[in-house]
PDB file of C-alpha atoms in Angstrom:
ATOM      1  CA  ARG L 272     -18.795   4.850  -2.422  1.00  0.00           C
ATOM      2  CA  LYS L 273     -15.130   3.976  -1.908  1.00  0.00           C
ATOM      3  CA  GLU L 274     -13.600   4.997   1.398  1.00  0.00           C
ATOM      4  CA  VAL L 275     -10.708   6.703  -0.356  1.00  0.00           C
ATOM      5  CA  GLU L 276     -10.979   8.008  -3.904  1.00  0.00           C
ATOM      6  CA  GLN L 277      -8.428   9.324  -6.334  1.00  0.00           C
ATOM      7  CA  ASP L 278      -8.564  10.417  -9.964  1.00  0.00           C
ATOM      8  CA  PRO L 279      -6.666   7.639 -11.760  1.00  0.00           C
ATOM      9  CA  GLY L 280      -5.244  10.037 -14.368  1.00  0.00           C
ATOM     10  CA  PRO L 281      -2.916   9.877 -16.129  1.00  0.00           C
ATOM     11  CA  PHE L 282      -1.873  13.454 -15.619  1.00  0.00           C
ATOM     12  CA  ASN L 283       0.430  14.198 -18.543  1.00  0.00           C
ATOM     13  CA  VAL L 284       2.504  17.340 -17.896  1.00  0.00           C
ATOM     14  CA  PRO L 285       5.671  18.909 -19.355  1.00  0.00           C
ATOM     15  CA  GLU L 286       8.861  19.103 -17.361  1.00  0.00           C
ATOM     16  CA  GLY L 287       8.842  22.129 -15.101  1.00  0.00           C
ATOM     17  CA  ALA L 288       5.069  22.206 -14.715  1.00  0.00           C
ATOM     18  CA  THR L 289       3.216  22.377 -11.428  1.00  0.00           C
ATOM     19  CA  VAL L 290       0.685  19.618 -10.908  1.00  0.00           C
ATOM     20  CA  ALA L 291      -1.734  18.857  -8.090  1.00  0.00           C
ATOM     21  CA  PHE L 292      -3.717  15.769  -7.139  1.00  0.00           C
ATOM     22  CA  ASN L 293      -6.545  15.409  -4.679  1.00  0.00           C
ATOM     23  CA  CYS L 294      -7.686  12.452  -2.646  1.00  0.00           C
ATOM     24  CA  THR L 295     -11.086  12.397  -0.976  1.00  0.00           C
ATOM     25  CA  TYR L 296     -12.032  10.266   1.989  1.00  0.00           C
ATOM     26  CA  SER L 297     -15.475   9.406   3.277  1.00  0.00           C
ATOM     27  CA  ASN L 298     -14.888   8.455   6.905  1.00  0.00           C
ATOM     28  CA  SER L 299     -14.820  11.469   9.207  1.00  0.00           C
ATOM     29  CA  ALA L 300     -13.026   9.323  11.796  1.00  0.00           C
ATOM     30  CA  SER L 301      -9.945   9.325   9.592  1.00  0.00           C
ATOM     31  CA  GLN L 302      -7.023  10.365  11.721  1.00  0.00           C
ATOM     32  CA  SER L 303      -3.820  10.369   9.724  1.00  0.00           C
ATOM     33  CA  PHE L 304      -2.949  10.847   6.096  1.00  0.00           C
ATOM     34  CA  PHE L 305      -0.019  10.011   3.895  1.00  0.00           C
ATOM     35  CA  TRP L 306       1.182  10.078   0.308  1.00  0.00           C
ATOM     36  CA  TYR L 307       3.055   7.122  -1.138  1.00  0.00           C
ATOM     37  CA  ARG L 308       4.826   6.888  -4.460  1.00  0.00           C
ATOM     38  CA  GLN L 309       4.804   3.708  -6.534  1.00  0.00           C
ATOM     39  CA  ASP L 310       6.967   3.231  -9.595  1.00  0.00           C
ATOM     40  CA  CYS L 311       5.834   0.837 -12.294  1.00  0.00           C
ATOM     41  CA  ARG L 312       5.960  -2.775 -11.108  1.00  0.00           C
ATOM     42  CA  LYS L 313       7.622  -1.784  -7.845  1.00  0.00           C
ATOM     43  CA  GLU L 314       6.535  -1.566  -4.223  1.00  0.00           C
ATOM     44  CA  PRO L 315       5.014   1.649  -2.802  1.00  0.00           C
ATOM     45  CA  LYS L 316       7.278   3.899  -0.734  1.00  0.00           C
ATOM     46  CA  LEU L 317       6.320   6.610   1.699  1.00  0.00           C
ATOM     47  CA  LEU L 318       6.621  10.047   0.125  1.00  0.00           C
ATOM     48  CA  MET L 319       5.363  12.228   2.945  1.00  0.00           C
ATOM     49  CA  SER L 320       2.944  12.513   5.808  1.00  0.00           C
ATOM     50  CA  VAL L 321       0.175  15.085   5.646  1.00  0.00           C
ATOM     51  CA  TYR L 322      -0.175  17.395   8.610  1.00  0.00           C
ATOM     52  CA  SER L 323      -3.196  19.503   9.491  1.00  0.00           C
ATOM     53  CA  SER L 324      -1.333  22.747   8.940  1.00  0.00           C
ATOM     54  CA  GLY L 325       0.097  21.581   5.621  1.00  0.00           C
ATOM     55  CA  ASN L 326       3.696  20.638   5.064  1.00  0.00           C
ATOM     56  CA  GLU L 327       6.364  20.951   2.449  1.00  0.00           C
ATOM     57  CA  ASP L 328       9.292  18.795   1.467  1.00  0.00           C
ATOM     58  CA  GLY L 329      11.324  20.393  -1.279  1.00  0.00           C
ATOM     59  CA  ARG L 330       9.150  20.582  -4.387  1.00  0.00           C
ATOM     60  CA  PHE L 331       6.314  18.670  -2.727  1.00  0.00           C
ATOM     61  CA  THR L 332       3.542  20.239  -0.663  1.00  0.00           C
ATOM     62  CA  ALA L 333       0.816  18.285   1.099  1.00  0.00           C
ATOM     63  CA  GLN L 334      -2.404  19.816   2.431  1.00  0.00           C
ATOM     64  CA  LEU L 335      -5.317  18.497   4.469  1.00  0.00           C
ATOM     65  CA  ASN L 336      -8.827  19.902   4.322  1.00  0.00           C
ATOM     66  CA  ARG L 337     -10.839  18.236   7.068  1.00  0.00           C
ATOM     67  CA  ALA L 338     -14.004  20.213   6.407  1.00  0.00           C
ATOM     68  CA  SER L 339     -14.208  18.972   2.826  1.00  0.00           C
ATOM     69  CA  GLN L 340     -12.516  15.665   3.622  1.00  0.00           C
ATOM     70  CA  TYR L 341      -9.699  15.683   1.132  1.00  0.00           C
ATOM     71  CA  ILE L 342      -5.932  15.791   1.011  1.00  0.00           C
ATOM     72  CA  SER L 343      -3.842  17.187  -1.783  1.00  0.00           C
ATOM     73  CA  LEU L 344      -0.339  16.832  -3.159  1.00  0.00           C
ATOM     74  CA  LEU L 345       1.286  19.624  -5.143  1.00  0.00           C
ATOM     75  CA  ILE L 346       4.439  19.038  -7.135  1.00  0.00           C
ATOM     76  CA  ARG L 347       6.327  22.093  -8.376  1.00  0.00           C
ATOM     77  CA  ASP L 348       8.912  22.157 -11.153  1.00  0.00           C
ATOM     78  CA  SER L 349       8.090  18.598 -12.254  1.00  0.00           C
ATOM     79  CA  LYS L 350      11.001  16.347 -13.182  1.00  0.00           C
ATOM     80  CA  LEU L 351      10.983  13.354 -15.500  1.00  0.00           C
ATOM     81  CA  SER L 352      11.795  11.241 -12.445  1.00  0.00           C
ATOM     82  CA  ASP L 353       8.514  12.287 -10.816  1.00  0.00           C
ATOM     83  CA  SER L 354       6.673  10.022 -13.251  1.00  0.00           C
ATOM     84  CA  ALA L 355       4.993   7.431 -11.029  1.00  0.00           C
ATOM     85  CA  THR L 356       1.691   6.562  -9.398  1.00  0.00           C
ATOM     86  CA  TYR L 357       0.850   8.504  -6.249  1.00  0.00           C
ATOM     87  CA  LEU L 358      -1.236   6.685  -3.663  1.00  0.00           C
ATOM     88  CA  CYS L 359      -2.972   8.360  -0.782  1.00  0.00           C
ATOM     89  CA  VAL L 360      -3.320   6.474   2.477  1.00  0.00           C
ATOM     90  CA  VAL L 361      -5.761   7.162   5.282  1.00  0.00           C
ATOM     91  CA  ILE L 362      -5.568   5.737   8.777  1.00  0.00           C
ATOM     92  CA  LEU L 363      -8.848   5.271  10.602  1.00  0.00           C
ATOM     93  CA  ALA L 364      -9.419   5.559  14.334  1.00  0.00           C
ATOM     94  CA  PRO L 365      -8.806   2.401  16.323  1.00  0.00           C
ATOM     95  CA  ARG L 366     -11.187  -0.485  15.960  1.00  0.00           C
ATOM     96  CA  MET L 367     -12.437  -2.880  18.624  1.00  0.00           C
ATOM     97  CA  ASP L 368      -9.244  -4.890  18.394  1.00  0.00           C
ATOM     98  CA  SER L 369      -7.289  -1.613  18.802  1.00  0.00           C
ATOM     99  CA  SER L 370      -5.798  -1.902  15.340  1.00  0.00           C
ATOM    100  CA  TYR L 371      -5.542   1.206  13.186  1.00  0.00           C
ATOM    101  CA  LYS L 372      -6.734   0.396   9.698  1.00  0.00           C
ATOM    102  CA  LEU L 373      -4.853   1.783   6.721  1.00  0.00           C
ATOM    103  CA  ILE L 374      -6.849   2.355   3.568  1.00  0.00           C
ATOM    104  CA  PHE L 375      -5.127   2.907   0.252  1.00  0.00           C
ATOM    105  CA  GLY L 376      -6.499   4.898  -2.642  1.00  0.00           C
ATOM    106  CA  SER L 377      -6.128   3.335  -6.068  1.00  0.00           C
ATOM    107  CA  GLY L 378      -3.567   5.925  -7.111  1.00  0.00           C
ATOM    108  CA  THR L 379      -3.110   8.792  -9.545  1.00  0.00           C
ATOM    109  CA  ARG L 380      -0.700   8.230 -12.389  1.00  0.00           C
ATOM    110  CA  LEU L 381       1.636  11.093 -13.320  1.00  0.00           C
ATOM    111  CA  LEU L 382       3.575  11.220 -16.574  1.00  0.00           C
ATOM    112  CA  VAL L 383       6.130  14.005 -16.948  1.00  0.00           C
ATOM    113  CA  ARG L 384       7.254  14.501 -20.549  1.00  0.00           C
ATOM    114  CA  PRO L 385      10.434  16.234 -21.791  1.00  0.00           C
TER     115      PRO L 385
ATOM    116  CA  ASP F 237      20.672  -3.539   6.102  1.00  0.00           C
ATOM    117  CA  GLY F 238      17.218  -3.891   7.625  1.00  0.00           C
ATOM    118  CA  GLY F 239      14.306  -4.606   5.376  1.00  0.00           C
ATOM    119  CA  ILE F 240      11.664  -6.960   4.101  1.00  0.00           C
ATOM    120  CA  THR F 241      12.462  -9.776   1.742  1.00  0.00           C
ATOM    121  CA  GLN F 242       9.839 -11.434  -0.378  1.00  0.00           C
ATOM    122  CA  SER F 243      10.373 -14.502  -2.473  1.00  0.00           C
ATOM    123  CA  PRO F 244       9.991 -15.582  -5.125  1.00  0.00           C
ATOM    124  CA  LYS F 245       9.819 -12.393  -7.170  1.00  0.00           C
ATOM    125  CA  TYR F 246       8.036 -14.144 -10.049  1.00  0.00           C
ATOM    126  CA  LEU F 247       6.038 -17.340  -9.826  1.00  0.00           C
ATOM    127  CA  PHE F 248       4.092 -19.326 -12.385  1.00  0.00           C
ATOM    128  CA  ARG F 249       1.714 -22.028 -11.299  1.00  0.00           C
ATOM    129  CA  LYS F 250      -0.940 -24.207 -12.800  1.00  0.00           C
ATOM    130  CA  GLU F 251      -4.550 -23.748 -11.826  1.00  0.00           C
ATOM    131  CA  GLY F 252      -5.520 -25.793  -8.784  1.00  0.00           C
ATOM    132  CA  GLN F 253      -2.095 -25.748  -7.137  1.00  0.00           C
ATOM    133  CA  ASN F 254      -1.424 -24.159  -3.775  1.00  0.00           C
ATOM    134  CA  VAL F 255       1.397 -21.627  -3.678  1.00  0.00           C
ATOM    135  CA  THR F 256       3.272 -20.209  -0.681  1.00  0.00           C
ATOM    136  CA  LEU F 257       4.866 -16.770  -0.830  1.00  0.00           C
ATOM    137  CA  SER F 258       7.609 -16.020   1.648  1.00  0.00           C
ATOM    138  CA  CYS F 259       7.968 -12.774   3.609  1.00  0.00           C
ATOM    139  CA  GLU F 260      10.819 -12.182   6.070  1.00  0.00           C
ATOM    140  CA  GLN F 261      11.688  -8.972   7.931  1.00  0.00           C
ATOM    141  CA  ASN F 262      14.591  -8.022  10.184  1.00  0.00           C
ATOM    142  CA  LEU F 263      13.174  -4.657  11.257  1.00  0.00           C
ATOM    143  CA  ASN F 264      11.866  -6.007  14.553  1.00  0.00           C
ATOM    144  CA  HIS F 265       8.360  -4.850  13.628  1.00  0.00           C
ATOM    145  CA  ASP F 266       5.435  -6.497  15.373  1.00  0.00           C
ATOM    146  CA  ALA F 267       2.829  -5.855  12.693  1.00  0.00           C
ATOM    147  CA  MET F 268       2.962  -7.476   9.276  1.00  0.00           C
ATOM    148  CA  TYR F 269       0.570  -7.331   6.350  1.00  0.00           C
ATOM    149  CA  TRP F 270      -0.219  -8.964   3.052  1.00  0.00           C
ATOM    150  CA  TYR F 271      -1.757  -6.934   0.248  1.00  0.00           C
ATOM    151  CA  ARG F 272      -2.856  -7.779  -3.226  1.00  0.00           C
ATOM    152  CA  GLN F 273      -2.648  -5.287  -6.089  1.00  0.00           C
ATOM    153  CA  ASP F 274      -4.373  -5.738  -9.442  1.00  0.00           C
ATOM    154  CA  PRO F 275      -3.666  -3.550 -12.489  1.00  0.00           C
ATOM    155  CA  GLY F 276      -5.036  -0.040 -12.043  1.00  0.00           C
ATOM    156  CA  GLN F 277      -6.257  -0.773  -8.560  1.00  0.00           C
ATOM    157  CA  GLY F 278      -5.194   0.120  -5.085  1.00  0.00           C
ATOM    158  CA  LEU F 279      -3.865  -2.248  -2.478  1.00  0.00           C
ATOM    159  CA  ARG F 280      -6.369  -4.581  -0.873  1.00  0.00           C
ATOM    160  CA  LEU F 281      -5.646  -6.144   2.493  1.00  0.00           C
ATOM    161  CA  ILE F 282      -5.597  -9.942   2.609  1.00  0.00           C
ATOM    162  CA  TYR F 283      -4.391 -10.719   6.134  1.00  0.00           C
ATOM    163  CA  TYR F 284      -2.546  -8.942   8.896  1.00  0.00           C
ATOM    164  CA  SER F 285      -0.786  -9.909  12.082  1.00  0.00           C
ATOM    165  CA  GLN F 286      -0.086  -7.621  15.007  1.00  0.00           C
ATOM    166  CA  ILE F 287       1.857 -10.104  17.122  1.00  0.00           C
ATOM    167  CA  VAL F 288       3.355 -13.547  16.875  1.00  0.00           C
ATOM    168  CA  ASN F 289       0.867 -16.423  16.821  1.00  0.00           C
ATOM    169  CA  ASP F 290      -1.999 -14.087  15.997  1.00  0.00           C
ATOM    170  CA  PHE F 291      -3.428 -12.930  12.694  1.00  0.00           C
ATOM    171  CA  GLN F 292      -6.674 -11.430  11.389  1.00  0.00           C
ATOM    172  CA  LYS F 293      -8.526 -11.542   8.103  1.00  0.00           C
ATOM    173  CA  GLY F 294      -8.417  -8.479   5.945  1.00  0.00           C
ATOM    174  CA  ASP F 295     -10.920  -7.435   3.313  1.00  0.00           C
ATOM    175  CA  ILE F 296     -10.250 -10.245   0.825  1.00  0.00           C
ATOM    176  CA  ALA F 297      -9.065 -13.230   2.886  1.00  0.00           C
ATOM    177  CA  GLU F 298     -11.066 -15.908   1.088  1.00  0.00           C
ATOM    178  CA  GLY F 299      -8.810 -18.408  -0.647  1.00  0.00           C
ATOM    179  CA  TYR F 300      -5.725 -17.381   1.334  1.00  0.00           C
ATOM    180  CA  SER F 301      -4.086 -18.581   4.535  1.00  0.00           C
ATOM    181  CA  VAL F 302      -1.213 -17.299   6.664  1.00  0.00           C
ATOM    182  CA  SER F 303       0.834 -18.217   9.707  1.00  0.00           C
ATOM    183  CA  ARG F 304       2.910 -16.177  12.138  1.00  0.00           C
ATOM    184  CA  GLU F 305       5.028 -18.599  14.112  1.00  0.00           C
ATOM    185  CA  LYS F 306       7.977 -16.212  14.274  1.00  0.00           C
ATOM    186  CA  LYS F 307       8.127 -12.452  14.515  1.00  0.00           C
ATOM    187  CA  GLU F 308      10.318 -12.258  11.422  1.00  0.00           C
ATOM    188  CA  SER F 309       8.203 -14.404   9.147  1.00  0.00           C
ATOM    189  CA  PHE F 310       4.686 -14.092   7.708  1.00  0.00           C
ATOM    190  CA  PRO F 311       4.190 -16.512   4.799  1.00  0.00           C
ATOM    191  CA  LEU F 312       1.082 -16.372   2.616  1.00  0.00           C
ATOM    192  CA  THR F 313      -0.453 -19.434   0.971  1.00  0.00           C
ATOM    193  CA  VAL F 314      -2.611 -18.884  -2.074  1.00  0.00           C
ATOM    194  CA  THR F 315      -4.889 -21.889  -2.157  1.00  0.00           C
ATOM    195  CA  SER F 316      -6.769 -23.460  -5.024  1.00  0.00           C
ATOM    196  CA  ALA F 317      -9.928 -21.920  -3.558  1.00  0.00           C
ATOM    197  CA  GLN F 318      -8.779 -18.446  -4.622  1.00  0.00           C
ATOM    198  CA  LYS F 319     -10.666 -17.820  -7.848  1.00  0.00           C
ATOM    199  CA  ASN F 320      -8.442 -15.152  -9.405  1.00  0.00           C
ATOM    200  CA  PRO F 321      -4.987 -15.631  -7.920  1.00  0.00           C
ATOM    201  CA  THR F 322      -2.988 -13.899 -10.667  1.00  0.00           C
ATOM    202  CA  ALA F 323      -1.842 -10.631  -9.078  1.00  0.00           C
ATOM    203  CA  PHE F 324       1.012  -8.673  -7.528  1.00  0.00           C
ATOM    204  CA  TYR F 325       1.387  -9.579  -3.843  1.00  0.00           C
ATOM    205  CA  LEU F 326       3.006  -7.175  -1.420  1.00  0.00           C
ATOM    206  CA  CYS F 327       4.134  -7.917   2.105  1.00  0.00           C
ATOM    207  CA  ALA F 328       4.658  -5.049   4.514  1.00  0.00           C
ATOM    208  CA  SER F 329       5.523  -4.344   8.111  1.00  0.00           C
ATOM    209  CA  ARG F 330       4.839  -1.392  10.326  1.00  0.00           C
ATOM    210  CA  PRO F 331       6.849  -0.041  13.271  1.00  0.00           C
ATOM    211  CA  GLY F 332       3.786   0.719  15.415  1.00  0.00           C
ATOM    212  CA  ILE F 333       0.013   0.434  15.209  1.00  0.00           C
ATOM    213  CA  ARG F 334      -0.372   4.198  14.769  1.00  0.00           C
ATOM    214  CA  SER F 335       2.411   4.589  12.258  1.00  0.00           C
ATOM    215  CA  GLY F 336       1.444   5.457   8.731  1.00  0.00           C
ATOM    216  CA  GLU F 337       4.707   4.219   7.374  1.00  0.00           C
ATOM    217  CA  LEU F 338       4.555   0.766   5.929  1.00  0.00           C
ATOM    218  CA  PHE F 339       7.786  -0.843   4.830  1.00  0.00           C
ATOM    219  CA  PHE F 340       7.155  -2.987   1.783  1.00  0.00           C
ATOM    220  CA  GLY F 341       8.962  -5.894   0.266  1.00  0.00           C
ATOM    221  CA  GLU F 342       9.639  -5.804  -3.468  1.00  0.00           C
ATOM    222  CA  GLY F 343       6.577  -7.908  -4.168  1.00  0.00           C
ATOM    223  CA  SER F 344       5.830 -11.293  -5.681  1.00  0.00           C
ATOM    224  CA  ARG F 345       4.165 -11.484  -9.052  1.00  0.00           C
ATOM    225  CA  LEU F 346       2.058 -14.630  -9.290  1.00  0.00           C
ATOM    226  CA  THR F 347       0.707 -15.840 -12.610  1.00  0.00           C
ATOM    227  CA  VAL F 348      -1.624 -18.798 -12.738  1.00  0.00           C
ATOM    228  CA  LEU F 349      -1.701 -20.494 -16.117  1.00  0.00           C
TER     229      LEU F 349
END
């Protein structure tokens, strides 16, 4: 089983729709969670952190469910410019060498159509 | 402007040749990383370095080598031992070991003919 799993999609939605993605993680020692956005053939960029109580940034809402070990990203009022791949990232508790390992999901592709 | 610069952006090489990808950052970050991304897949960690003159293997280090002689620079060599070198290579740095924010370069797309 992969440490971090995402539905690859694509999620094909009309402009203005609300869409949600989930990302499940298997390691209960996972400490921190993030969503990154990656445009086609470009580098990933941090979209938002995910806090335990849930957090919102404009049209984007991130939630964490520790009991079920998943995080979610909700996008309201989808825009054409939201079309991208959304990667979830999990940081594990420190290892023996005190490094904090980041694990990337393989991404969920979103296509917003006119 | 602070950031990470990778070069070259596109690279074509013949099978059996070693290739070195450059990564330079002026963000004063201690930690630097090299990832590989294949179509439809997530990022896989090749090597990382938390301080100068030190680096560790990631999940797929075989066929790759790195050096970290300066804080600003973390070059990656793709050797002839790497069986499937064609991929998108991303260099990143991180402000602190607990930070979830990675700052990425624009990537280097390597094609082996």
